[in-house]
XYZ file of N, CA and C in Angstrom:
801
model
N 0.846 -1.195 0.000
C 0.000 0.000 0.000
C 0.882 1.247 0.000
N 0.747 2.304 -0.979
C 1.365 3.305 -0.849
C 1.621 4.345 0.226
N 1.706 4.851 0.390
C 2.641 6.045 1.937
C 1.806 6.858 1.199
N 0.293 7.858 1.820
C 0.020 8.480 1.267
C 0.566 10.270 1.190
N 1.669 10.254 1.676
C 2.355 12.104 1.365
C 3.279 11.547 0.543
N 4.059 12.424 -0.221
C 5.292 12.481 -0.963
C 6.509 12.536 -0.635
N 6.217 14.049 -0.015
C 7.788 14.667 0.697
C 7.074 14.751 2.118
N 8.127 14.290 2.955
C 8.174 14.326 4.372
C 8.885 14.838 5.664
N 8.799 15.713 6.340
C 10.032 16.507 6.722
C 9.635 15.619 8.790
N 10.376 15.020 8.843
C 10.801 14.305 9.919
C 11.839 15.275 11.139
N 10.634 15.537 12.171
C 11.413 15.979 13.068
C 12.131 15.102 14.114
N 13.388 15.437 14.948
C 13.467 13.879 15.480
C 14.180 13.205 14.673
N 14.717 12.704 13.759
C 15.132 11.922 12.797
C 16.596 11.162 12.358
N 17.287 11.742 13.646
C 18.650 11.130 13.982
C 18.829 10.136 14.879
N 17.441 9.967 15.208
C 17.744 8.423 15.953
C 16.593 7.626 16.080
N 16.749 6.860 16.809
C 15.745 5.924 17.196
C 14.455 5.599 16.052
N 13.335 5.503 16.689
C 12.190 5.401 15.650
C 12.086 6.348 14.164
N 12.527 7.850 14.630
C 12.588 8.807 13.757
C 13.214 8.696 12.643
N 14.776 8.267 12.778
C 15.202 7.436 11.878
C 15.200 6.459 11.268
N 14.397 5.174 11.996
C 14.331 4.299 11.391
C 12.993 4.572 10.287
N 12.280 5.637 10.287
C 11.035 5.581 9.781
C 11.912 6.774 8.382
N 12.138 7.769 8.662
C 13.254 8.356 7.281
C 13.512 7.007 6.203
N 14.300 6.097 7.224
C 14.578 5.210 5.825
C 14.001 4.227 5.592
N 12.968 3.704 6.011
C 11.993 3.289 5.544
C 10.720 4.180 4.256
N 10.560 5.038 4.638
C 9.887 6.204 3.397
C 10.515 6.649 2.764
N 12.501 6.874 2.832
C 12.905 7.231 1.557
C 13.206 5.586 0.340
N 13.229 4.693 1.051
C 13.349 3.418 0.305
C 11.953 2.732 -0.272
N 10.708 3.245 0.330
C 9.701 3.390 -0.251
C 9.057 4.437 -1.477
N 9.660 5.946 -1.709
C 10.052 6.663 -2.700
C 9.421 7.554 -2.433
N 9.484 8.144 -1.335
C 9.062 9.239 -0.001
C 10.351 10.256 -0.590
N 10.348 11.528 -0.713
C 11.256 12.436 -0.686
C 11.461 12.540 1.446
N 12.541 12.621 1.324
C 12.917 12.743 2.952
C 13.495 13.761 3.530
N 13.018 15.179 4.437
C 13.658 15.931 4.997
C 14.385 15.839 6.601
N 15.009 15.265 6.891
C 15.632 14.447 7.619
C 16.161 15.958 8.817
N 15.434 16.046 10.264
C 15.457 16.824 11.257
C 16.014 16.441 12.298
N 17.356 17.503 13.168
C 17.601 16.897 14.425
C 18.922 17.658 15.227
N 19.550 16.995 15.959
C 20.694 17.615 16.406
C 21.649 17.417 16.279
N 22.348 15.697 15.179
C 23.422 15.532 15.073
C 23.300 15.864 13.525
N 24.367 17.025 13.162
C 24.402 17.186 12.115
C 25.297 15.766 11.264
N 25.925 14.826 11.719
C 26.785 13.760 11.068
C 26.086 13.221 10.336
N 25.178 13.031 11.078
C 24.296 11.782 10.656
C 23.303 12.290 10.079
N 22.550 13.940 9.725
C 21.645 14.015 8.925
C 22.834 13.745 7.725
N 24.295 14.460 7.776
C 24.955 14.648 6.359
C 24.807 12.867 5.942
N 24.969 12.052 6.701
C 24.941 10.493 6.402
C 23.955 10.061 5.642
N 22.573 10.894 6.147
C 21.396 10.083 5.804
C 21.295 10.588 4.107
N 21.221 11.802 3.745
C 21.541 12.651 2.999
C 22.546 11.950 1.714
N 23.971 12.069 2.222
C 25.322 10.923 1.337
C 24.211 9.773 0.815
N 23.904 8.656 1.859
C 23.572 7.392 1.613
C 22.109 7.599 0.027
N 21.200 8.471 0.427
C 20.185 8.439 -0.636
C 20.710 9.664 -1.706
N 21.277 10.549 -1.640
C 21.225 11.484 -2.822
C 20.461 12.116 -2.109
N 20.974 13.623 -2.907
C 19.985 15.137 -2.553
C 19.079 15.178 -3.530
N 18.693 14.314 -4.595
C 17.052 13.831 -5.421
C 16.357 13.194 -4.468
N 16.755 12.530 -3.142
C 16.035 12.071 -2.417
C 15.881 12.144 -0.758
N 17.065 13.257 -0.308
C 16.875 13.311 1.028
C 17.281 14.860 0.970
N 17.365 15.525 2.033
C 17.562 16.617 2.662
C 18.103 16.561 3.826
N 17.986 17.696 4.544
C 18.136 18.188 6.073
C 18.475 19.301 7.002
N 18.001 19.554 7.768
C 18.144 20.327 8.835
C 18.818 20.650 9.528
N 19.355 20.975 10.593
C 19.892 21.280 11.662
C 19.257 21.567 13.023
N 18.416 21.532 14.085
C 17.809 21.917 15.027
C 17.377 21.466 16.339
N 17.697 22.178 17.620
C 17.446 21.431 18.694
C 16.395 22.383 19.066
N 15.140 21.598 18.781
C 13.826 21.983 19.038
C 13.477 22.729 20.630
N 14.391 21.559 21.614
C 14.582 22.551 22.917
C 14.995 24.147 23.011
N 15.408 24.338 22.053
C 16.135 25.921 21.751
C 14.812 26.827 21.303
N 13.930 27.649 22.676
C 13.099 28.078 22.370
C 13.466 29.188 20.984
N 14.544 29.622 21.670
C 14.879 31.214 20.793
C 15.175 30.810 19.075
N 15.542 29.433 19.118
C 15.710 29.582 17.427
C 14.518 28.477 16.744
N 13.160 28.797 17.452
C 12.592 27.883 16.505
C 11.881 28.749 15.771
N 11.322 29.654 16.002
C 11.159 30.551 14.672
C 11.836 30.459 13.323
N 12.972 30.384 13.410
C 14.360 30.792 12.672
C 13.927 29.304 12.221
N 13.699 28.425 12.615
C 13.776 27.056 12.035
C 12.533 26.613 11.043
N 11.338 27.367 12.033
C 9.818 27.364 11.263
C 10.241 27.547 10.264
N 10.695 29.153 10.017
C 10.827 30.024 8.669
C 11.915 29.015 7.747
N 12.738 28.199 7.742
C 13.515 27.070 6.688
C 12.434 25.921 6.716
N 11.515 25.306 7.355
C 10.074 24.898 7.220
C 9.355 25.231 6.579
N 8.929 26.302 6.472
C 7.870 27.130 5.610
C 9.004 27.275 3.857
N 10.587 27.503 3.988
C 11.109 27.577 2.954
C 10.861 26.358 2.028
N 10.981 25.280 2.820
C 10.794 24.279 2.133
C 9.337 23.685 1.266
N 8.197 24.005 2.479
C 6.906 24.190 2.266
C 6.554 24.684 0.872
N 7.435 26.073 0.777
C 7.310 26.728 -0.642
C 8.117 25.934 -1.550
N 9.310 25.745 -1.264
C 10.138 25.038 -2.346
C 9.689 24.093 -2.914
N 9.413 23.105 -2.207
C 9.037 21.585 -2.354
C 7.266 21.786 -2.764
N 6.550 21.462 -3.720
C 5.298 21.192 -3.683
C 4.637 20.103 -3.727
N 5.773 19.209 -3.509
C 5.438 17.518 -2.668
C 5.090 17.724 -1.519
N 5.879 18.485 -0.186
C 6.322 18.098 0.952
C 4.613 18.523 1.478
N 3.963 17.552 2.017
C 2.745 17.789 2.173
C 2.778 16.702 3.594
N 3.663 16.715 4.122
C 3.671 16.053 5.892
C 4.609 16.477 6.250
N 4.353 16.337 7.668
C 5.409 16.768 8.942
C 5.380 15.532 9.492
N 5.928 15.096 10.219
C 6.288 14.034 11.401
C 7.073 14.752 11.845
N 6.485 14.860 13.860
C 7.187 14.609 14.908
C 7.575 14.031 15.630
N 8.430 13.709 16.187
C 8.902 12.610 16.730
C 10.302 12.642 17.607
N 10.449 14.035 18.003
C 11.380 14.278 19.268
C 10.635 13.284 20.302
N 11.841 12.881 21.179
C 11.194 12.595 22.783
C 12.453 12.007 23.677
N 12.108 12.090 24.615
C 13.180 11.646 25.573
C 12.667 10.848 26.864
N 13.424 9.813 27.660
C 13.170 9.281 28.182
C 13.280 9.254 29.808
N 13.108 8.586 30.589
C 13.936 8.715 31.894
C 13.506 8.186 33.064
N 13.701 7.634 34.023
C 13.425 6.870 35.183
C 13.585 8.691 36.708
N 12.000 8.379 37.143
C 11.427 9.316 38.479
C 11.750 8.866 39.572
N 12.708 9.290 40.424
C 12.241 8.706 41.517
C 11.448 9.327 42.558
N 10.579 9.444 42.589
C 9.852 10.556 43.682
C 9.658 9.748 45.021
N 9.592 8.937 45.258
C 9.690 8.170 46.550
C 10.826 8.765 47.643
N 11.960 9.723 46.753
C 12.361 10.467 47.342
C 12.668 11.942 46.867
N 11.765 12.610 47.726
C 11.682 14.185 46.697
C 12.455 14.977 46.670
N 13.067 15.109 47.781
C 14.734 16.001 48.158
C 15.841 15.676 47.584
N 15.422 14.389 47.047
C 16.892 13.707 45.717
C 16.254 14.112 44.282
N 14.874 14.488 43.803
C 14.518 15.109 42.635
C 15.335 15.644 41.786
N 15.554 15.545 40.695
C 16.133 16.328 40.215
C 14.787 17.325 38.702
N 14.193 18.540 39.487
C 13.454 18.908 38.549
C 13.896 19.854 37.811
N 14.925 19.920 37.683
C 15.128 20.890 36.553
C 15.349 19.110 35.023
N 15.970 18.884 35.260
C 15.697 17.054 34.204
C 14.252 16.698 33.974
N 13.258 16.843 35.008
C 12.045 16.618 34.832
C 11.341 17.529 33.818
N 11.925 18.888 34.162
C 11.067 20.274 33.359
C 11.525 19.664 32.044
N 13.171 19.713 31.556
C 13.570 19.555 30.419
C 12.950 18.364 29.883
N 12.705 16.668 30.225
C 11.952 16.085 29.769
C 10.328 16.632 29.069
N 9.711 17.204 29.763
C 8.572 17.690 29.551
C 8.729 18.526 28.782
N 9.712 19.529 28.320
C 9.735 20.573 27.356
C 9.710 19.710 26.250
N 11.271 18.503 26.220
C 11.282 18.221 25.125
C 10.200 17.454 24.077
N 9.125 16.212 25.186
C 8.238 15.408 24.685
C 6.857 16.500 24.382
N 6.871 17.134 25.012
C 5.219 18.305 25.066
C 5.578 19.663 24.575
N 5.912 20.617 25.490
C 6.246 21.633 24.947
C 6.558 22.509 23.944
N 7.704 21.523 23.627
C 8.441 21.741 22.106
C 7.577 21.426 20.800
N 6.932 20.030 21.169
C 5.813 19.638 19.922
C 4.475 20.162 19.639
N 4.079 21.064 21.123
C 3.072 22.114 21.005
C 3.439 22.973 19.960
N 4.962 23.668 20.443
C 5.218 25.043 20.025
C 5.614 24.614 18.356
N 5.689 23.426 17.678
C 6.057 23.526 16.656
C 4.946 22.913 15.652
N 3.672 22.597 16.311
C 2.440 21.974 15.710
C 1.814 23.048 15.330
N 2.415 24.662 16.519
C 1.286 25.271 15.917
C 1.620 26.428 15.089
N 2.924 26.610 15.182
C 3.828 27.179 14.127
C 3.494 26.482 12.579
N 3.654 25.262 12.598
C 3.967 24.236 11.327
C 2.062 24.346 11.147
N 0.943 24.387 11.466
C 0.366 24.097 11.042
C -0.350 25.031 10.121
N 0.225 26.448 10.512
C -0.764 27.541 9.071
C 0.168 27.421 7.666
N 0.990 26.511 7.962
C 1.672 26.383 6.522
C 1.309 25.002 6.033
N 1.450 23.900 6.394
C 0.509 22.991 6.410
C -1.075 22.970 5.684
N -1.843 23.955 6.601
C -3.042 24.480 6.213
C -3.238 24.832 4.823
N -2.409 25.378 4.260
C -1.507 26.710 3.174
C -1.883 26.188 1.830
N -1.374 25.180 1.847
C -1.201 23.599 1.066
C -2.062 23.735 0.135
N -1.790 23.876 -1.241
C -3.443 23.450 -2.052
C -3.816 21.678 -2.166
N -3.306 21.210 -1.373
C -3.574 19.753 -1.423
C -3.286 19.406 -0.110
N -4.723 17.937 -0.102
C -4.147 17.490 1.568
C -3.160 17.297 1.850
N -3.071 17.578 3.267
C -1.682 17.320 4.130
C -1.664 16.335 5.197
N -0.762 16.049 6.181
C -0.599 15.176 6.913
C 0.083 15.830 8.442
N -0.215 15.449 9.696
C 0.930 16.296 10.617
C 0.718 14.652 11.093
N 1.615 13.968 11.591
C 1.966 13.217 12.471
C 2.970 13.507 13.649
N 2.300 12.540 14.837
C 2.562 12.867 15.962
C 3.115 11.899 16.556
N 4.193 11.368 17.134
C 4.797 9.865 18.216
C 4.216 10.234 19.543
N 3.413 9.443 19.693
C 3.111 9.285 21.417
C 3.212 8.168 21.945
N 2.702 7.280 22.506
C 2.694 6.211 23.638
C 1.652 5.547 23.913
N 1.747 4.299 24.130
C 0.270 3.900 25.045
C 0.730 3.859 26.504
N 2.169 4.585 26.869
C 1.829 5.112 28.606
C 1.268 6.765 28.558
N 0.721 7.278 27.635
C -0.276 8.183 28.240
C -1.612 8.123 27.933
N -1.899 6.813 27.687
C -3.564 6.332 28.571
C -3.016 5.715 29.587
N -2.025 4.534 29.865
C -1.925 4.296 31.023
C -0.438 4.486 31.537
N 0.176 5.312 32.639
C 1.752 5.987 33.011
C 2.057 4.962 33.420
N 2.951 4.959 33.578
C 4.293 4.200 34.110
C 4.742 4.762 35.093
N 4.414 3.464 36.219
C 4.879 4.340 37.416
C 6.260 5.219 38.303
N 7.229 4.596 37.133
C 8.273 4.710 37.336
C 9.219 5.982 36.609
N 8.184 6.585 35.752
C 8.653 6.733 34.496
C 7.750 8.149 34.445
N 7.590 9.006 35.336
C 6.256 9.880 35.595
C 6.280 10.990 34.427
N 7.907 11.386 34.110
C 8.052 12.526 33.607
C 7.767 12.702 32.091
N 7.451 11.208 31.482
C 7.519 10.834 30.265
C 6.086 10.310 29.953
N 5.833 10.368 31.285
C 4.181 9.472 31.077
C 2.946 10.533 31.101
N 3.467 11.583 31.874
C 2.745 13.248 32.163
C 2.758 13.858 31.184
N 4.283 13.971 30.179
C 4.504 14.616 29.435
C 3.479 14.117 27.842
N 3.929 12.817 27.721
C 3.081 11.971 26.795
C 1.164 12.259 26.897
N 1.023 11.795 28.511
C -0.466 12.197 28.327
C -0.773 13.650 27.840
N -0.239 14.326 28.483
C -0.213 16.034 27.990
C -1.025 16.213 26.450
N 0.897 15.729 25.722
C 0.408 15.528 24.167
C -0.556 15.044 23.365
N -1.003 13.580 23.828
C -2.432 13.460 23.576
C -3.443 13.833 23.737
N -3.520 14.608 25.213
C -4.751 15.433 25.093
C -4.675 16.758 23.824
N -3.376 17.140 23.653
C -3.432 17.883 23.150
C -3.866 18.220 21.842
N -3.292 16.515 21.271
C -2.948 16.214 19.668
C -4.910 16.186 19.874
N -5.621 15.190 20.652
C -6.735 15.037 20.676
C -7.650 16.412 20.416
N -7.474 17.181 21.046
C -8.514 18.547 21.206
C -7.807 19.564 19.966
N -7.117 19.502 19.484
C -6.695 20.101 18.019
C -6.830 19.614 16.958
N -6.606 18.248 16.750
C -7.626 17.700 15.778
C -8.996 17.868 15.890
N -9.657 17.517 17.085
C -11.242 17.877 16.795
C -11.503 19.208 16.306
N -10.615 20.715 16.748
C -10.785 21.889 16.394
C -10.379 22.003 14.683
N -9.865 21.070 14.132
C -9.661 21.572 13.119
C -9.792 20.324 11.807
N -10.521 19.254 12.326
C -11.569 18.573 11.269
C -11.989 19.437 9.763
N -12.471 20.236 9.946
C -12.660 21.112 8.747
C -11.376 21.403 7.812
N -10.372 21.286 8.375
C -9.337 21.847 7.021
C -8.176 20.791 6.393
N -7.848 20.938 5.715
C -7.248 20.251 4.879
C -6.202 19.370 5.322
N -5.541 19.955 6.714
C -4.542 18.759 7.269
C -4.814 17.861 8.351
N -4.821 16.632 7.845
C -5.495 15.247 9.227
C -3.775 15.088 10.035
N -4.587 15.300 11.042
C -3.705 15.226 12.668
C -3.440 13.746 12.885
N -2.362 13.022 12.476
C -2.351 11.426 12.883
C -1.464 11.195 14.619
N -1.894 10.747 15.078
C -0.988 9.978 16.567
C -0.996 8.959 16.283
N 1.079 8.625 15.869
C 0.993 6.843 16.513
C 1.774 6.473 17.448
N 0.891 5.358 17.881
C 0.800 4.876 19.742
C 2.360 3.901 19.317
N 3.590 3.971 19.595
C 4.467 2.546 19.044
C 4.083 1.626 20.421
N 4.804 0.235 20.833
C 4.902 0.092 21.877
C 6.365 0.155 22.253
N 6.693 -0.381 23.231
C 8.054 -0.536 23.203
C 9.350 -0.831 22.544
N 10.305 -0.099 21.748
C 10.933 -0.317 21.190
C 12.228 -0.561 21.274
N 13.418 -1.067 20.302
C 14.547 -1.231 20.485
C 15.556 -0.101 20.081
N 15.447 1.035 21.321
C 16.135 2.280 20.180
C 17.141 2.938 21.559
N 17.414 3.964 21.136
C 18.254 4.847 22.195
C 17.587 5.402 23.148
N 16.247 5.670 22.795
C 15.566 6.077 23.808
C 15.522 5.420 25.267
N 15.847 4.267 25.540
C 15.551 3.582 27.082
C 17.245 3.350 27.206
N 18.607 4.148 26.463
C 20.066 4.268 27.108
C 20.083 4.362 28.372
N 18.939 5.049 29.104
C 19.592 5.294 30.676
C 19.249 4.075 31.065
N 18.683 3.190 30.738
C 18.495 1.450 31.363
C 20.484 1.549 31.153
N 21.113 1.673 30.451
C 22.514 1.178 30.375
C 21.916 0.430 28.660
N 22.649 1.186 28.067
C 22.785 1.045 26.370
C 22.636 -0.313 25.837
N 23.159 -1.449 26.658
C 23.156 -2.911 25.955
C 21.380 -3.492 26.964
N 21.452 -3.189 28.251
C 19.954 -3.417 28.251
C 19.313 -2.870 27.471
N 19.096 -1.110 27.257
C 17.777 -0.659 27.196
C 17.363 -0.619 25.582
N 18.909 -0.922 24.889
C 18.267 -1.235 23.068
C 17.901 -3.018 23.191
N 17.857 -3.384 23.929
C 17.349 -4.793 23.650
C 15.872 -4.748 24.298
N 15.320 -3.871 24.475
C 13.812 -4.200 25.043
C 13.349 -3.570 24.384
N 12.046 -4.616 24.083
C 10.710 -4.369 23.211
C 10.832 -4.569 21.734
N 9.979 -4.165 21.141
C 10.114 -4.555 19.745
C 11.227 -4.658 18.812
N 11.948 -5.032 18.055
C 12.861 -4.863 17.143
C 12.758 -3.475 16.025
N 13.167 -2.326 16.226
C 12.958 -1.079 15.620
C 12.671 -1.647 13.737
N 12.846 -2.590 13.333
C 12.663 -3.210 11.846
C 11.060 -3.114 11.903
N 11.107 -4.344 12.668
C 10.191 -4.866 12.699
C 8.673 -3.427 13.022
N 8.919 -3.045 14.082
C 7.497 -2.204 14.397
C 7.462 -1.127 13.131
N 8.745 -0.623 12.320
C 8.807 0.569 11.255
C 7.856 -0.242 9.792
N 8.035 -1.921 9.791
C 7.688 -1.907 8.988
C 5.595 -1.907 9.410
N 5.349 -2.433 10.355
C 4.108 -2.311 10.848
C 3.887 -0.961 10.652
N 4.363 -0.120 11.610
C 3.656 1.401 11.400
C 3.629 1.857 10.068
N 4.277 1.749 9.180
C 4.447 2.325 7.588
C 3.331 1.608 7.017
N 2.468 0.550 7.441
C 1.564 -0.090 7.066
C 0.323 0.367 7.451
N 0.244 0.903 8.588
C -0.554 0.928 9.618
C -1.254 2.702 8.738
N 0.129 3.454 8.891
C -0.123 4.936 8.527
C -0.554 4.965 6.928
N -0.210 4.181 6.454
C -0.436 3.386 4.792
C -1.714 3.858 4.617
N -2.850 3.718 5.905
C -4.126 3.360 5.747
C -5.205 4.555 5.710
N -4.301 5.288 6.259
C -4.660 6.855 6.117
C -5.515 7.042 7.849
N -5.863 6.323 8.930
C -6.002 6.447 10.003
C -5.348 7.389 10.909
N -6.360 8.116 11.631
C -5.855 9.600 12.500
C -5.313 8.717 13.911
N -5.908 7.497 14.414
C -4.657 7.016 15.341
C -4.106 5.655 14.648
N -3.201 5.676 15.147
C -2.391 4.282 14.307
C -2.044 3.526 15.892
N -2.198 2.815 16.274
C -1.477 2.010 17.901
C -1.655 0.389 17.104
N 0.269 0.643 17.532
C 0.599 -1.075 17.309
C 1.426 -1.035 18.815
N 0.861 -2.807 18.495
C 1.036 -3.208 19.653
C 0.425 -2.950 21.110
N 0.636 -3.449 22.427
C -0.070 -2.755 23.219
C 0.608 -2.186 24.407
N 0.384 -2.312 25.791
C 0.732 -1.776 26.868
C 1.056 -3.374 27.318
N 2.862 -3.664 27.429
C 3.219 -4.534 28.002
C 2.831 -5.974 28.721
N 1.955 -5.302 29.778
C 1.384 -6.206 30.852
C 0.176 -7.152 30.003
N -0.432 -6.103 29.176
C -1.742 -6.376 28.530
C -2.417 -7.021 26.948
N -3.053 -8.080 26.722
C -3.035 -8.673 25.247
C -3.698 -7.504 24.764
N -3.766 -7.504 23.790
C -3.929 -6.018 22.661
C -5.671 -6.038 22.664
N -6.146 -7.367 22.477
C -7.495 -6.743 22.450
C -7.965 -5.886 23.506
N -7.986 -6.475 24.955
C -8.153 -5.436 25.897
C -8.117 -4.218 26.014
N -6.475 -4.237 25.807
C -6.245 -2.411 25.653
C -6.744 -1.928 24.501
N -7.228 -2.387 23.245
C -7.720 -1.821 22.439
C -9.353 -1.378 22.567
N -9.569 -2.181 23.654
C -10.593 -1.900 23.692
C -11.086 -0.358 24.662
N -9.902 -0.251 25.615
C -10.089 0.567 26.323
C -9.598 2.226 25.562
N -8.946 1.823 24.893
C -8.366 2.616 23.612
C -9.428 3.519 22.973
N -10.236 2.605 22.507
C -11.576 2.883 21.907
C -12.633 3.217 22.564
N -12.934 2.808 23.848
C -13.888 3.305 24.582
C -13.267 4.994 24.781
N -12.151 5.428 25.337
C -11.442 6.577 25.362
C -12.376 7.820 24.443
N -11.811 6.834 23.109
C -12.105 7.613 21.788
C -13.275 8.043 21.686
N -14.962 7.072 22.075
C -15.801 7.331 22.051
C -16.588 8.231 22.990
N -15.603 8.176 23.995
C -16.428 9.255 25.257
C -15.450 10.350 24.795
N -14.660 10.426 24.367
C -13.988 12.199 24.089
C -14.630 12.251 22.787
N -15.134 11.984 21.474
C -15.703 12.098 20.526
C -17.212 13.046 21.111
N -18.132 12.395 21.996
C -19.531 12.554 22.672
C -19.078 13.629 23.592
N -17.969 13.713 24.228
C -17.760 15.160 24.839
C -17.433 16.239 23.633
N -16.738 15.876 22.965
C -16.304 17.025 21.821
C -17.436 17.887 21.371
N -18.389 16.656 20.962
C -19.638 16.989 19.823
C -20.462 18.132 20.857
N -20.056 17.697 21.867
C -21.179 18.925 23.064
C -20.579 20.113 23.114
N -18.708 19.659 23.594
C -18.531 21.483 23.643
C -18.239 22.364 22.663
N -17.987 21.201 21.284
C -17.584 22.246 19.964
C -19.377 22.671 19.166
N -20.567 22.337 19.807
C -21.249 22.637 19.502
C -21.815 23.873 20.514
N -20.809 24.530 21.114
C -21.306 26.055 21.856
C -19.838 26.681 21.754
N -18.785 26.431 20.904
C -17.663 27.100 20.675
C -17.581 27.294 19.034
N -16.966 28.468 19.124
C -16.805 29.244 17.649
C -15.364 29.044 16.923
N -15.120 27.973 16.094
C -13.942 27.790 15.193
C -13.901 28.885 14.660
């Protein structure tokens, strides 16, 4: 099944899932704008396919002061490119809470987690989306979230707060903006084999959970389908129908709340 955008500008995209999903859509015949903080490895991704088929960026999205400056080479491209008709985000970071003892906290790590998984993907959904909008043809914004923000991890608070955050967020901005031309996708991965879980210690935490192959080629299937949530796999403890089911019940009571309050609010 075809990848329904063309050109794709991948935020996030020097590691983990982010990357593995770049080269999966540029080997599928996805134009690829390849986003992040190690410039080596965008020049790598870039070398390996040709500049007929990849690009890239430079940007640490945490850097409130230069994301403007970054929008505006976003929006350059927007104009340049009259393929590039998706975004994917897909910054995030990981990390183990211990709040059981609070005087050992370290919240300034906590804030920065939360900037980087929420914050940052607020401030650049809503920048990126009047150009997006812009588009004389549909568009796409995709979003990486979790199935620990329907259910947190107890261990794991700063990533699980931050995650739920985003879904409420991704949730109540898609319903506000149904009417226009760009569909808001969230996909749920489950656990994967990437850099993200390094603070387990690098040889544990890339060996847990899915094989990063394996779930890129599922999700590229999954998003194939043109679906506003995509969730593979489930929540660890739990067989998938279950949580899917609770998944869906979610969906249907925020759908029946929506329809009430966007029917006394003015788009």
């Amino acid at each position: 099944m075809p990848f329904p955008y063309k050109t794709v500008l991948i935020i996030g995209a020097t590691s983990g899932i982010g990357a593995a999903m770049a080269e999966k859509l540029v080997t599928e015949g996805s134009k690829v704008i390849v986003c992040g903080r190690r410039q080596d490895r965008i020049d790598q991704f870039v070398n390996r396919h040709g500049s007929d088929k990849a690009s890239g960026i430079k940007v640490d999205i945490t850097d409130h002061g230069s994301i403007d400056e970054f929008v505006a080479k976003c929006a350059d491209y927007l104009s340049e490119y009259p393929s590039l008709d998706c975004v994917f985000l897909n910054s995030g970071v990981q990390s183990s809470t211990r709040l059981s003892r609070p005087q050992e906290f370290d919240l300034a790590n906590f804030h920065h987690e939360v900037n980087v998984n929420f914050t940052s993907i607020v401030n650049l959904m809503i920048k990126l989306l009047p150009h997006l909008q812009a588009k004389p043809c549909p568009t796409g914004l995709i979003v990486t979230g979790t199935h620990l923000a329907l259910v947190p991890a107890a261990t794991m608070a700063a990533y699980s707060a931050s995650k739920a955050a985003l879904t409420a967020f991704v949730d109540c901005c898609r319903a506000q903006n149904r009417h226009k031309s760009t569909k808001i996708i969230e996909l749920y991965p489950p656990v994967v084999q990437t850099e993200l879980h390094d603070w387990m210690g690098v040889e544990n935490g890339r060996a847990l959970g899915m094989p990063v192959n394996e779930f890129t080629e599922i999700a590229y299937e999954e998003l194939s389908k043109g679906d506003e949530l995509v969730v593979v796999g489930s929540i660890a403890t739990e067989p998938r129908e279950a949580y899917m089911d609770l998944v869906e019940r979610r969906r249907r009571i925020f759908d029946k709340l929506s329809g009430a309050m966007l029917s006394r609010f003015e788009l």
